[in-house]
N, CA, C and O atoms as a GROMACS GRO file, in nm:
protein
  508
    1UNK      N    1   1.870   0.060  -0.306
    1UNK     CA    2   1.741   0.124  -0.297
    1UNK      C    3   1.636   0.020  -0.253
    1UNK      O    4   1.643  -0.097  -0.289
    2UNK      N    5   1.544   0.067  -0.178
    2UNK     CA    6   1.477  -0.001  -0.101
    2UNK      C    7   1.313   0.034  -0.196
    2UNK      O    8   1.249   0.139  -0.185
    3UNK      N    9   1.284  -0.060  -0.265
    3UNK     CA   10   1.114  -0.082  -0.328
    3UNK      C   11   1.028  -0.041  -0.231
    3UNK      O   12   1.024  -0.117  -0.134
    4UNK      N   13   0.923   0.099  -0.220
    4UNK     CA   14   0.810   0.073  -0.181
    4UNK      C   15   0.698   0.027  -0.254
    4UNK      O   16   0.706  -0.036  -0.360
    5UNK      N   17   0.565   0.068  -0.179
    5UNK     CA   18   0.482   0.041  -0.205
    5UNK      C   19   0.423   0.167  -0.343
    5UNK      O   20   0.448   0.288  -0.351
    6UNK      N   21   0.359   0.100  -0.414
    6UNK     CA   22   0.293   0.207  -0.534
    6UNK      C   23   0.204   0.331  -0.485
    6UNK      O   24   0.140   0.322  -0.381
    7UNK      N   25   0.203   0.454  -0.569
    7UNK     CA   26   0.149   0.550  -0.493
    7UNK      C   27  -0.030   0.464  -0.468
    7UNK      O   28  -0.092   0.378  -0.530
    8UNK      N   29  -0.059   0.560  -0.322
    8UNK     CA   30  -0.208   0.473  -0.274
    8UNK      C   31  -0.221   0.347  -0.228
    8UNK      O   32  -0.331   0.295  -0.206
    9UNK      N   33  -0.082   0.276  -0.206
    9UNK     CA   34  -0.125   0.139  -0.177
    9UNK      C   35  -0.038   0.160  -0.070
    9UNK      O   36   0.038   0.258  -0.068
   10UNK      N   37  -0.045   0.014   0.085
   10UNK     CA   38   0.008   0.019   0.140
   10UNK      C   39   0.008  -0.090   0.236
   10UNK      O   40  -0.091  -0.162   0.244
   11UNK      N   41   0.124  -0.111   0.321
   11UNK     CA   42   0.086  -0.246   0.409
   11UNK      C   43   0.088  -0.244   0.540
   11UNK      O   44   0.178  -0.195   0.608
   12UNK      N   45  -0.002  -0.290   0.577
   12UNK     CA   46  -0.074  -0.289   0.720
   12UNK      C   47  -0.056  -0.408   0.798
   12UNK      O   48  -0.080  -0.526   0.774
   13UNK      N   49   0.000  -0.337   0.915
   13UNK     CA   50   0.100  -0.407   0.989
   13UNK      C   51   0.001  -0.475   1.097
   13UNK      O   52  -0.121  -0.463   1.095
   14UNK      N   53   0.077  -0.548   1.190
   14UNK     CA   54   0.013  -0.652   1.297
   14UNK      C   55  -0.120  -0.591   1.365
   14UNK      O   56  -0.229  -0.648   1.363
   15UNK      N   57  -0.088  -0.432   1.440
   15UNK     CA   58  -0.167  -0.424   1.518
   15UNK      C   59  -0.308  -0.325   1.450
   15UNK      O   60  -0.416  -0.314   1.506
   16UNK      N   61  -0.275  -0.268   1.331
   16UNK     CA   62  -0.361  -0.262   1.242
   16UNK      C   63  -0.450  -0.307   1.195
   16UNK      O   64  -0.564  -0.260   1.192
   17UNK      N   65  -0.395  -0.443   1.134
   17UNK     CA   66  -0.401  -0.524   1.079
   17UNK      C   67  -0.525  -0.664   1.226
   17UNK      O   68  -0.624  -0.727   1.192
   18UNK      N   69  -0.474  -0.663   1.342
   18UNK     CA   70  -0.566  -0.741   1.460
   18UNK      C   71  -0.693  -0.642   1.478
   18UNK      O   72  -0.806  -0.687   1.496
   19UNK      N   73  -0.663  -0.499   1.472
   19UNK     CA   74  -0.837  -0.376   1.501
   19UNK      C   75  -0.897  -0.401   1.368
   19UNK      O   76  -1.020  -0.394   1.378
   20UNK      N   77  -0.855  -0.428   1.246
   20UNK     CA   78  -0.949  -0.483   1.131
   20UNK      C   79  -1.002  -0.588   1.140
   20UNK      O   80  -1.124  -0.581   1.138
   21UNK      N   81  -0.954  -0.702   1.150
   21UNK     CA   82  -1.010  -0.794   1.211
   21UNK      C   83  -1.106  -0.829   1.314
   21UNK      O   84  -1.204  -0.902   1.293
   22UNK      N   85  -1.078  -0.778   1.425
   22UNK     CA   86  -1.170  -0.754   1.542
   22UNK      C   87  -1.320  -0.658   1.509
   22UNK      O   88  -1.429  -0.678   1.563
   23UNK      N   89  -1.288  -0.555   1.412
   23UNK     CA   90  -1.385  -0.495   1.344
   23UNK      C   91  -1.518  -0.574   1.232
   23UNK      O   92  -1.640  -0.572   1.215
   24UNK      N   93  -1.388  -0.639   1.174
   24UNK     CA   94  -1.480  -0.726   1.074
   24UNK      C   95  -1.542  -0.840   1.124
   24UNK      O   96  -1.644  -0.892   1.078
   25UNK      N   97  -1.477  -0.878   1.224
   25UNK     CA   98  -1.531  -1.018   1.316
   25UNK      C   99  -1.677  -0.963   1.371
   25UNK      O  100  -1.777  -1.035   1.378
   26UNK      N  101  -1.676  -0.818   1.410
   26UNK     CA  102  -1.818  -0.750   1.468
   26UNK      C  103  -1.879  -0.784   1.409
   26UNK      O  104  -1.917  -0.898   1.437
   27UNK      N  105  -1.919  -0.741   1.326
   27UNK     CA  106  -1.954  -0.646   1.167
   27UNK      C  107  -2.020  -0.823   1.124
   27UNK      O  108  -2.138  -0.857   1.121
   28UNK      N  109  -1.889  -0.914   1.095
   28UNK     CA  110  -1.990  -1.051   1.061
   28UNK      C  111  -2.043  -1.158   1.127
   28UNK      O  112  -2.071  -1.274   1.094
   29UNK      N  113  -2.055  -1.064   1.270
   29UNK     CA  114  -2.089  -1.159   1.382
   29UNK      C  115  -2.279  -1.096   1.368
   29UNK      O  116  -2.385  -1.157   1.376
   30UNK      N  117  -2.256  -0.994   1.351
   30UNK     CA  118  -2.340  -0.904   1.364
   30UNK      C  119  -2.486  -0.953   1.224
   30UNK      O  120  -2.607  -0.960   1.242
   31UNK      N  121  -2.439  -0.968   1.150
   31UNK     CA  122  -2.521  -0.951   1.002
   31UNK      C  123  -2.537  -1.100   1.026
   31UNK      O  124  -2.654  -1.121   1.060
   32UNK      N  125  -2.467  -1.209   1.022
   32UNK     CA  126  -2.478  -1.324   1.050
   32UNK      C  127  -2.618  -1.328   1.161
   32UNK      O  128  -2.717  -1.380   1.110
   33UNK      N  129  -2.626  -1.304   1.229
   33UNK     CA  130  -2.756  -1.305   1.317
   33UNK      C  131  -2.841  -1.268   1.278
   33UNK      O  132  -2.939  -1.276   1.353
   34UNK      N  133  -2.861  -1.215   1.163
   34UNK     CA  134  -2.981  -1.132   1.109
   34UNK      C  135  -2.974  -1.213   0.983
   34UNK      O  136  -3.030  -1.168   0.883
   35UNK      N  137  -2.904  -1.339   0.976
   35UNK     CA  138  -2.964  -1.396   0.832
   35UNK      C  139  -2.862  -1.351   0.722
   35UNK      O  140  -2.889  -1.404   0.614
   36UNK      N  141  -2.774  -1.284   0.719
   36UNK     CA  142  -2.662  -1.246   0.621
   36UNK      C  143  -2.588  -1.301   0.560
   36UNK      O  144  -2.482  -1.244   0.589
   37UNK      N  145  -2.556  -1.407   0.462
   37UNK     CA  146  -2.451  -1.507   0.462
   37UNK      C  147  -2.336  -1.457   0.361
   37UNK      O  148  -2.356  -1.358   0.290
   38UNK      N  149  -2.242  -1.510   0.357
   38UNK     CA  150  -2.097  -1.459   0.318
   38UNK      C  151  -2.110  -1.497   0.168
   38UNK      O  152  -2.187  -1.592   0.149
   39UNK      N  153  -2.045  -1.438   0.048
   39UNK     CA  154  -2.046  -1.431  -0.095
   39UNK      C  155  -1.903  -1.357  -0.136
   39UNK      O  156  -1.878  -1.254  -0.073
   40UNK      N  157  -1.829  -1.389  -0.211
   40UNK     CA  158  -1.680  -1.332  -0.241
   40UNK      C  159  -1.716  -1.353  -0.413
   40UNK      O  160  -1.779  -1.446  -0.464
   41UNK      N  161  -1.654  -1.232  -0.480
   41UNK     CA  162  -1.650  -1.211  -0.626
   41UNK      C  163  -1.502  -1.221  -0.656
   41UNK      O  164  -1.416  -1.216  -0.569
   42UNK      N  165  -1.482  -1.232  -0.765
   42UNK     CA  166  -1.353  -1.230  -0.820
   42UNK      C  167  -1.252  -1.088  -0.807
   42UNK      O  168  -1.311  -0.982  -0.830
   43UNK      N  169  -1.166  -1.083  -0.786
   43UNK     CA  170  -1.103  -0.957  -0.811
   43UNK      C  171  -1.086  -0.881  -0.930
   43UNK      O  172  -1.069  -0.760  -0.935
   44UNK      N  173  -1.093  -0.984  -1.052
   44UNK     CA  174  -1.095  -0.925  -1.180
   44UNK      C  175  -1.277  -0.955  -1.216
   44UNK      O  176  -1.353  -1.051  -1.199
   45UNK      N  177  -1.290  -0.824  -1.270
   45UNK     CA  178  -1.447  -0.881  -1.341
   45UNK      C  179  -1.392  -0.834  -1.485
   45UNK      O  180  -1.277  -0.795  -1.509
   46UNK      N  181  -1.495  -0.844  -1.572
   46UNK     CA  182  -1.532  -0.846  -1.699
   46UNK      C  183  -1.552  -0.672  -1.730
   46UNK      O  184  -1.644  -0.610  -1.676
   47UNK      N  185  -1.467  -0.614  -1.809
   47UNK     CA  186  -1.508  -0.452  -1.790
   47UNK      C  187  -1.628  -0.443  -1.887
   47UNK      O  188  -1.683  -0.333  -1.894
   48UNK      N  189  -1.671  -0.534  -1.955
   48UNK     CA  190  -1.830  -0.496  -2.018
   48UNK      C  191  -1.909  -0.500  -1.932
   48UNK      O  192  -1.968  -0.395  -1.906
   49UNK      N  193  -1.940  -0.627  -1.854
   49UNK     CA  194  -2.037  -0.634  -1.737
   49UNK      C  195  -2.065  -0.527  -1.656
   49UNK      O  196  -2.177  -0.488  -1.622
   50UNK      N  197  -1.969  -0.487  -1.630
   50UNK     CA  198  -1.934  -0.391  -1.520
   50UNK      C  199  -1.986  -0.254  -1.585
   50UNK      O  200  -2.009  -0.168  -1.500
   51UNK      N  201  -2.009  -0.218  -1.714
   51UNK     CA  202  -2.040  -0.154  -1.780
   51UNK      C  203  -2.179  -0.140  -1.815
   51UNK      O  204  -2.243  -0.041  -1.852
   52UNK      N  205  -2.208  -0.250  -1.797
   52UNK     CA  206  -2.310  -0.283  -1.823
   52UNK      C  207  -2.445  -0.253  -1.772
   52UNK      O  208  -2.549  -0.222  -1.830
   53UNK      N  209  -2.402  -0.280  -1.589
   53UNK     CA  210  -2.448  -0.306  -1.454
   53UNK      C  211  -2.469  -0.221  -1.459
   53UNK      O  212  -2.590  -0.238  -1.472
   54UNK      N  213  -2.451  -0.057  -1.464
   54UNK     CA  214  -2.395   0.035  -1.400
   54UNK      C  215  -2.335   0.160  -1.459
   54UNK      O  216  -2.305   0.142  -1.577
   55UNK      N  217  -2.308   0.282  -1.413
   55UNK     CA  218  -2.232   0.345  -1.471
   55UNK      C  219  -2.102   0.377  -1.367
   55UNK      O  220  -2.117   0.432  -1.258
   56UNK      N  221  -1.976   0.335  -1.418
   56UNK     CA  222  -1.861   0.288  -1.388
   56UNK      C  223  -1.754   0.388  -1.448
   56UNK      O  224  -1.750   0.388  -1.571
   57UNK      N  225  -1.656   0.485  -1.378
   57UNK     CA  226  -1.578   0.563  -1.422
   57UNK      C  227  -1.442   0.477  -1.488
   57UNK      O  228  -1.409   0.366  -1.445
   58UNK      N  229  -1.377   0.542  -1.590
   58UNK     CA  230  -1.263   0.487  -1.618
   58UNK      C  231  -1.142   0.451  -1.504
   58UNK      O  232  -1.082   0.539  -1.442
   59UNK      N  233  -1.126   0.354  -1.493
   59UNK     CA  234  -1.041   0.244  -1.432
   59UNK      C  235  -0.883   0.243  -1.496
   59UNK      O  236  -0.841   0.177  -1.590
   60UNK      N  237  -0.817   0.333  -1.414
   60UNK     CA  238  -0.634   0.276  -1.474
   60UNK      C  239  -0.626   0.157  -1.458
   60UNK      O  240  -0.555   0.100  -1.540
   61UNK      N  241  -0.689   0.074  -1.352
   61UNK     CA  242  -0.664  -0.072  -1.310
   61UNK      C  243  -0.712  -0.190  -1.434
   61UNK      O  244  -0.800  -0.267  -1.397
   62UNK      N  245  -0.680  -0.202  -1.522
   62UNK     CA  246  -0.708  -0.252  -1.640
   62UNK      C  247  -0.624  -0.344  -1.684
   62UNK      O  248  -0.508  -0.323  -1.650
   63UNK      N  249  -0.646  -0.453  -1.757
   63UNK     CA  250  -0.552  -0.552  -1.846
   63UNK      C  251  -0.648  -0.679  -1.926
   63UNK      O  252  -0.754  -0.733  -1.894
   64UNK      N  253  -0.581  -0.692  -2.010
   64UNK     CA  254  -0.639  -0.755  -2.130
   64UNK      C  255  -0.615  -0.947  -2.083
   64UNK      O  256  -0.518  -0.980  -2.015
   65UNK      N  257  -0.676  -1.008  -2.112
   65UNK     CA  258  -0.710  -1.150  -2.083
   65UNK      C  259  -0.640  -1.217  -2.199
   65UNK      O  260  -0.616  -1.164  -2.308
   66UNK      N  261  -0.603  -1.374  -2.150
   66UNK     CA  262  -0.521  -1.371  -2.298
   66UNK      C  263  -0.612  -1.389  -2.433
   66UNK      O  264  -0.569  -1.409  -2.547
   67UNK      N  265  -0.727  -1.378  -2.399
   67UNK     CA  266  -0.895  -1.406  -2.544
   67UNK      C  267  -0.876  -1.260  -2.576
   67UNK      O  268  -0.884  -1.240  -2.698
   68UNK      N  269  -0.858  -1.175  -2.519
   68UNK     CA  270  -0.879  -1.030  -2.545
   68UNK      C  271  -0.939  -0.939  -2.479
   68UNK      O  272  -0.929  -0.816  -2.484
   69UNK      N  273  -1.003  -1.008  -2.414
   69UNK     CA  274  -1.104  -0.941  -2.303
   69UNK      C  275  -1.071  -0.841  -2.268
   69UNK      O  276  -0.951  -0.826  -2.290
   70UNK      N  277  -1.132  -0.728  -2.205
   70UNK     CA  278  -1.073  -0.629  -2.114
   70UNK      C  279  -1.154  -0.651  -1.977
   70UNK      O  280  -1.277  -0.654  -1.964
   71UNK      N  281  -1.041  -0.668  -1.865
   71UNK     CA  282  -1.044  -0.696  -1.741
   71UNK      C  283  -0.992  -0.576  -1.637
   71UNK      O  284  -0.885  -0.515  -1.646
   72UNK      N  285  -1.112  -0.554  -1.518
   72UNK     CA  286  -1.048  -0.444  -1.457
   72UNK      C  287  -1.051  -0.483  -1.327
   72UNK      O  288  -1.122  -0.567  -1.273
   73UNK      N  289  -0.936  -0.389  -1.265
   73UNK     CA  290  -0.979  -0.441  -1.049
   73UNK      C  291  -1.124  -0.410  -1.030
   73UNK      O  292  -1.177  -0.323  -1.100
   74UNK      N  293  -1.208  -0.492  -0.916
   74UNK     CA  294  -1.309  -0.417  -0.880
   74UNK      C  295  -1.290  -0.260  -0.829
   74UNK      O  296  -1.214  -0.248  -0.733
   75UNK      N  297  -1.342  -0.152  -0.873
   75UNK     CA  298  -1.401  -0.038  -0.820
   75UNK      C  299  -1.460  -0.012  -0.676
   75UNK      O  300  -1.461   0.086  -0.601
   76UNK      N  301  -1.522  -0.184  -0.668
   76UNK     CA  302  -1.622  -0.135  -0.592
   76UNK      C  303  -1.717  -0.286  -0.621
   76UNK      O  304  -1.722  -0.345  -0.729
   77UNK      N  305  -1.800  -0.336  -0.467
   77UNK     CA  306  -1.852  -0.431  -0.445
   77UNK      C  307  -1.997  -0.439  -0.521
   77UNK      O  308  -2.036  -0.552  -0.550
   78UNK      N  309  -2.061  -0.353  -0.547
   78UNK     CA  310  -2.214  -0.348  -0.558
   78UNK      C  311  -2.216  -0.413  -0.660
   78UNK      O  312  -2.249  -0.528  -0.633
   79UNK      N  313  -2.193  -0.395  -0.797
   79UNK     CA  314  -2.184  -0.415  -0.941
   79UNK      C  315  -2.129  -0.558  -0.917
   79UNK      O  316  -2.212  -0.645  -0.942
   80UNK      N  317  -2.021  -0.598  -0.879
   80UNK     CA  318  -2.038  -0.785  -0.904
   80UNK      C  319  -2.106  -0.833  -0.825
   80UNK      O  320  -2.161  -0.936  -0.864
   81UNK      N  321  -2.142  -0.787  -0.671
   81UNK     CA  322  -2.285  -0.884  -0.612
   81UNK      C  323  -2.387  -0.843  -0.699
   81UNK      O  324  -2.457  -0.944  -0.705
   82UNK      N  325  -2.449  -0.739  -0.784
   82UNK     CA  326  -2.527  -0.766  -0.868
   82UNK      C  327  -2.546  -0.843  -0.981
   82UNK      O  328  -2.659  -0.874  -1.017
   83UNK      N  329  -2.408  -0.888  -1.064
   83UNK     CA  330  -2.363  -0.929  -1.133
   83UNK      C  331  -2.409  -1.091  -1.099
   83UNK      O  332  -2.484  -1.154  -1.174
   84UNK      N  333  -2.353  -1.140  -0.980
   84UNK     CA  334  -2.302  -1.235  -0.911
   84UNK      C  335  -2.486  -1.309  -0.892
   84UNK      O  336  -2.514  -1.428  -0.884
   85UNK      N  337  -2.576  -1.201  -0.889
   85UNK     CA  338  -2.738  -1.237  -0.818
   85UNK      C  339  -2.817  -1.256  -0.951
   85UNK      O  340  -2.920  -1.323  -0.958
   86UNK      N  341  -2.755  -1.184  -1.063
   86UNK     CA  342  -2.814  -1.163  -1.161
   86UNK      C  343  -2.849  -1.298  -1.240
   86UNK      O  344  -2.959  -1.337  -1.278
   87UNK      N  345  -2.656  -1.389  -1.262
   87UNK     CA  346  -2.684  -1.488  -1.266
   87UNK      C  347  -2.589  -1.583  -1.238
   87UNK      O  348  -2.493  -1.627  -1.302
   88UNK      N  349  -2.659  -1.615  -1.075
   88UNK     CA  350  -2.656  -1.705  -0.992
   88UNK      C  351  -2.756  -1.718  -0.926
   88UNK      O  352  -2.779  -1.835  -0.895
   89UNK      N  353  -2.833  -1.637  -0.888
   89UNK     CA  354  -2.966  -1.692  -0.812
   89UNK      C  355  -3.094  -1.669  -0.876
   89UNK      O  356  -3.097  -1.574  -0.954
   90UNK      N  357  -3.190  -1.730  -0.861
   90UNK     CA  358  -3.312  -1.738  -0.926
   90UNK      C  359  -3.376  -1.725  -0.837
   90UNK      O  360  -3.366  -1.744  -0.716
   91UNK      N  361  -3.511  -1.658  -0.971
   91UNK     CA  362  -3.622  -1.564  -0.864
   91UNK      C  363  -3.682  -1.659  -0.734
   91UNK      O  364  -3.733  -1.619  -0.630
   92UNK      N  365  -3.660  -1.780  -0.773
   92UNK     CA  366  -3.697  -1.888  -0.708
   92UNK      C  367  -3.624  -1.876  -0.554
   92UNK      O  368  -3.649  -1.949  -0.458
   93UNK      N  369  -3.568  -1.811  -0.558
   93UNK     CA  370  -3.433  -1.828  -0.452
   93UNK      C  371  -3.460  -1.672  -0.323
   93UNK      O  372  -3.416  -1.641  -0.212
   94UNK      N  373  -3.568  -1.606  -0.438
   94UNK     CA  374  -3.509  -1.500  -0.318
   94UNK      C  375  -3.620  -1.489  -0.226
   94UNK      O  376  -3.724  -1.542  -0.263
   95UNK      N  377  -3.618  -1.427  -0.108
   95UNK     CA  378  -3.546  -1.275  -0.111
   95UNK      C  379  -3.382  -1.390  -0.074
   95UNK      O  380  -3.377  -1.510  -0.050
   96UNK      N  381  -3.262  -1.281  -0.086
   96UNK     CA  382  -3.133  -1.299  -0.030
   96UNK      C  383  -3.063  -1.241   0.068
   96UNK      O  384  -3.096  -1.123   0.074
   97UNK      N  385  -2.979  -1.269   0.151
   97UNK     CA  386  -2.920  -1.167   0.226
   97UNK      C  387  -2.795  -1.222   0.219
   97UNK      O  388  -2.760  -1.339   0.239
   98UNK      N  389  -2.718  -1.106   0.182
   98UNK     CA  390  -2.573  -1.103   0.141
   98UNK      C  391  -2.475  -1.094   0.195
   98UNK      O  392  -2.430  -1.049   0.089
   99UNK      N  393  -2.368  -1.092   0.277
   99UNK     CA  394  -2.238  -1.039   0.313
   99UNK      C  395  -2.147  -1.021   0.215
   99UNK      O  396  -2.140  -1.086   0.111
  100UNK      N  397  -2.031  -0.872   0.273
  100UNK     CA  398  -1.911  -0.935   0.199
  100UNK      C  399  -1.837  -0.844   0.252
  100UNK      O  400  -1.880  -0.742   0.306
  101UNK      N  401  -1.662  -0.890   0.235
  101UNK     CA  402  -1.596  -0.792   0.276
  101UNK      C  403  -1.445  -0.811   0.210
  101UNK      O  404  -1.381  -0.915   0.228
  102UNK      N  405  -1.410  -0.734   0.156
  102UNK     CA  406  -1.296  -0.747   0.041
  102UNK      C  407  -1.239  -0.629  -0.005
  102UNK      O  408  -1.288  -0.516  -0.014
  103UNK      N  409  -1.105  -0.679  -0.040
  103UNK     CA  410  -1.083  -0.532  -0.085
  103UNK      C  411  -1.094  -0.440  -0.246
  103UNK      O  412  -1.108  -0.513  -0.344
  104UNK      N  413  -1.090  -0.338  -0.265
  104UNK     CA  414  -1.158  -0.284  -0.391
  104UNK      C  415  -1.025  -0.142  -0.440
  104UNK      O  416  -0.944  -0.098  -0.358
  105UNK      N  417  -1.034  -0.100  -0.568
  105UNK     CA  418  -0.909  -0.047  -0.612
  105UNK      C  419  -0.940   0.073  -0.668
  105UNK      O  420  -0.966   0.059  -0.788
  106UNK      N  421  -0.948   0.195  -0.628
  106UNK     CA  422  -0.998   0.298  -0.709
  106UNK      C  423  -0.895   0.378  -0.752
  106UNK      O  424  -0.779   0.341  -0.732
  107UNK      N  425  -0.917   0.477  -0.805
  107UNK     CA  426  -0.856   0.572  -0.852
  107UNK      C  427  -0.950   0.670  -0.902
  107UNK      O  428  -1.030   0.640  -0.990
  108UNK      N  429  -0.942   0.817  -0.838
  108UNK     CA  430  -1.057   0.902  -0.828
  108UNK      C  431  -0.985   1.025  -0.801
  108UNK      O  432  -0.894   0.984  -0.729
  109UNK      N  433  -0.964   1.176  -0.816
  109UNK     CA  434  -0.944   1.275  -0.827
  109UNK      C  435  -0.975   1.323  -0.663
  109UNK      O  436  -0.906   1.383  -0.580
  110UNK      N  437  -1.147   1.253  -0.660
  110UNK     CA  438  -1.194   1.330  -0.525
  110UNK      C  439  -1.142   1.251  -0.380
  110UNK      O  440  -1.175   1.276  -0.264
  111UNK      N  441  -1.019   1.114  -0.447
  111UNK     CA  442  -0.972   1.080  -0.341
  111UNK      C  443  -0.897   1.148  -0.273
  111UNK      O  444  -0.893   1.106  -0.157
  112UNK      N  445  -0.818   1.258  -0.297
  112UNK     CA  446  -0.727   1.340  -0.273
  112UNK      C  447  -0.634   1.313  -0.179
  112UNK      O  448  -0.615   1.378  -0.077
  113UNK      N  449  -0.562   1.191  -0.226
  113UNK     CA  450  -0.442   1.165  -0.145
  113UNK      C  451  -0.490   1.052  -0.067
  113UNK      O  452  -0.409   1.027   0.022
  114UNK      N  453  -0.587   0.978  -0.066
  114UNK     CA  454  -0.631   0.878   0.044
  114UNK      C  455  -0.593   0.764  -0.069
  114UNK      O  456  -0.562   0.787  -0.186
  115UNK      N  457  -0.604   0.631  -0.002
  115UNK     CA  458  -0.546   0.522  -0.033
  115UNK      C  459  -0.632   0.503  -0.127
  115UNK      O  460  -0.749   0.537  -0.114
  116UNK      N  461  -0.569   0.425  -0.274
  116UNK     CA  462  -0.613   0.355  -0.380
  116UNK      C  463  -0.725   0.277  -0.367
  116UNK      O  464  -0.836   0.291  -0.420
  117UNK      N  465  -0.671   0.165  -0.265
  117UNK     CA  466  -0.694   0.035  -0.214
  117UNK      C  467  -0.744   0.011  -0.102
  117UNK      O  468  -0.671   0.017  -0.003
  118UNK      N  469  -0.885  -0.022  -0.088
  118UNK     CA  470  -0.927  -0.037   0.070
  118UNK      C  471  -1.014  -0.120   0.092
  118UNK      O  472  -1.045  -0.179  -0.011
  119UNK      N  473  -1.088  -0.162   0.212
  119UNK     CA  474  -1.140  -0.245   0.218
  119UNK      C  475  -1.333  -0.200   0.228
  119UNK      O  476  -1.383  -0.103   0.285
  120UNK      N  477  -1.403  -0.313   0.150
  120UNK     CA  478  -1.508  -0.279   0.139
  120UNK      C  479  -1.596  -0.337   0.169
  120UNK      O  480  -1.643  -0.419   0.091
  121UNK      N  481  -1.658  -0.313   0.313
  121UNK     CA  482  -1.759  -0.447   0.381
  121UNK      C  483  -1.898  -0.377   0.403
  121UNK      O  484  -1.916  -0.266   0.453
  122UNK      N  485  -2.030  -0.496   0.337
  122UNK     CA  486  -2.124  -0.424   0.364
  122UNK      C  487  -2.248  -0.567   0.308
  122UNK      O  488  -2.221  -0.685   0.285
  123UNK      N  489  -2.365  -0.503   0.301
  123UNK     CA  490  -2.432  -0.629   0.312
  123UNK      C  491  -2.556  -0.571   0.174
  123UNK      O  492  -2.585  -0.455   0.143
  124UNK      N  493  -2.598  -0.677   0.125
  124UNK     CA  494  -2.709  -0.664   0.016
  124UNK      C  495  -2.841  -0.729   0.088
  124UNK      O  496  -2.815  -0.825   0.160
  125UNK      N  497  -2.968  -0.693   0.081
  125UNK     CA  498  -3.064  -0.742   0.070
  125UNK      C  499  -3.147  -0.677  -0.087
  125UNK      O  500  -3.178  -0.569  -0.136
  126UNK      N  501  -3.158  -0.861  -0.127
  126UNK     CA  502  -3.276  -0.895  -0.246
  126UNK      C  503  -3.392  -0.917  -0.236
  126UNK      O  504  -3.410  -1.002  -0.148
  127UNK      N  505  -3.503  -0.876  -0.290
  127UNK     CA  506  -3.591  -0.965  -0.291
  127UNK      C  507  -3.695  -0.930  -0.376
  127UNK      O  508  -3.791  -1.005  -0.391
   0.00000   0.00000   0.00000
């Protein structure tokens, strides 16, 4: 028997895989000119934070830290670049302009059959 991939997830092959790229190369060629600079969050955040930030649906993507913590996949980018601005940059610092592009893990009813796992590129302005 041959292992696939988990339901919603999946792997994306060469030429797929070169039009994403070429897309995202736009995309941060693009924001880059306008002052945008690049920022990456962790894949696991903190499920209080995240709770915190925000109102955040229950997450199957979950697991416990070895302190106890409860740790979930990102959902979704907004909530740790807020997280991430909240405290890491000072008022001193802004306005900001953000990039990012990464991938994010949902699980949602109204996905109806579309992928778990996808990619999530987009830009923040602070100030």
């Amino acid at each position: 028997m041959i292992a696939g991939t988990p339901r919603g997830f999946r792997d994306i092959l060469p030429q797929e895989a070169l039009a994403r790229e070429r897309i995202s190369s736009t995309v941060r060629d693009c924001c880059s000119a306008h002052g945008y600079l690049p920022v990456e969050t962790p894949l696991l955040e903190d499920r209080d934070a995240l709770e915190r930030g925000g109102r955040i649906k229950g997450s199957p993507f979950q697991l416990f830290d070895v302190d106890g913590s409860l740790l979930t996949l990102r959902p979704d980018l907004t909530l740790p670049i807020a997280r991430l601005i909240a405290t890491r940059v000072g008022a001193d610092e802004l306005p900001v302009r953000f990039r990012y592009v990464a991938p994010v893990v949902r699980e949602e009813s109204s996905l109806k059959g579309q992928p778990r796992q996808f990619t999530q590129l987009g830009v923040e302005l602070v100030w």
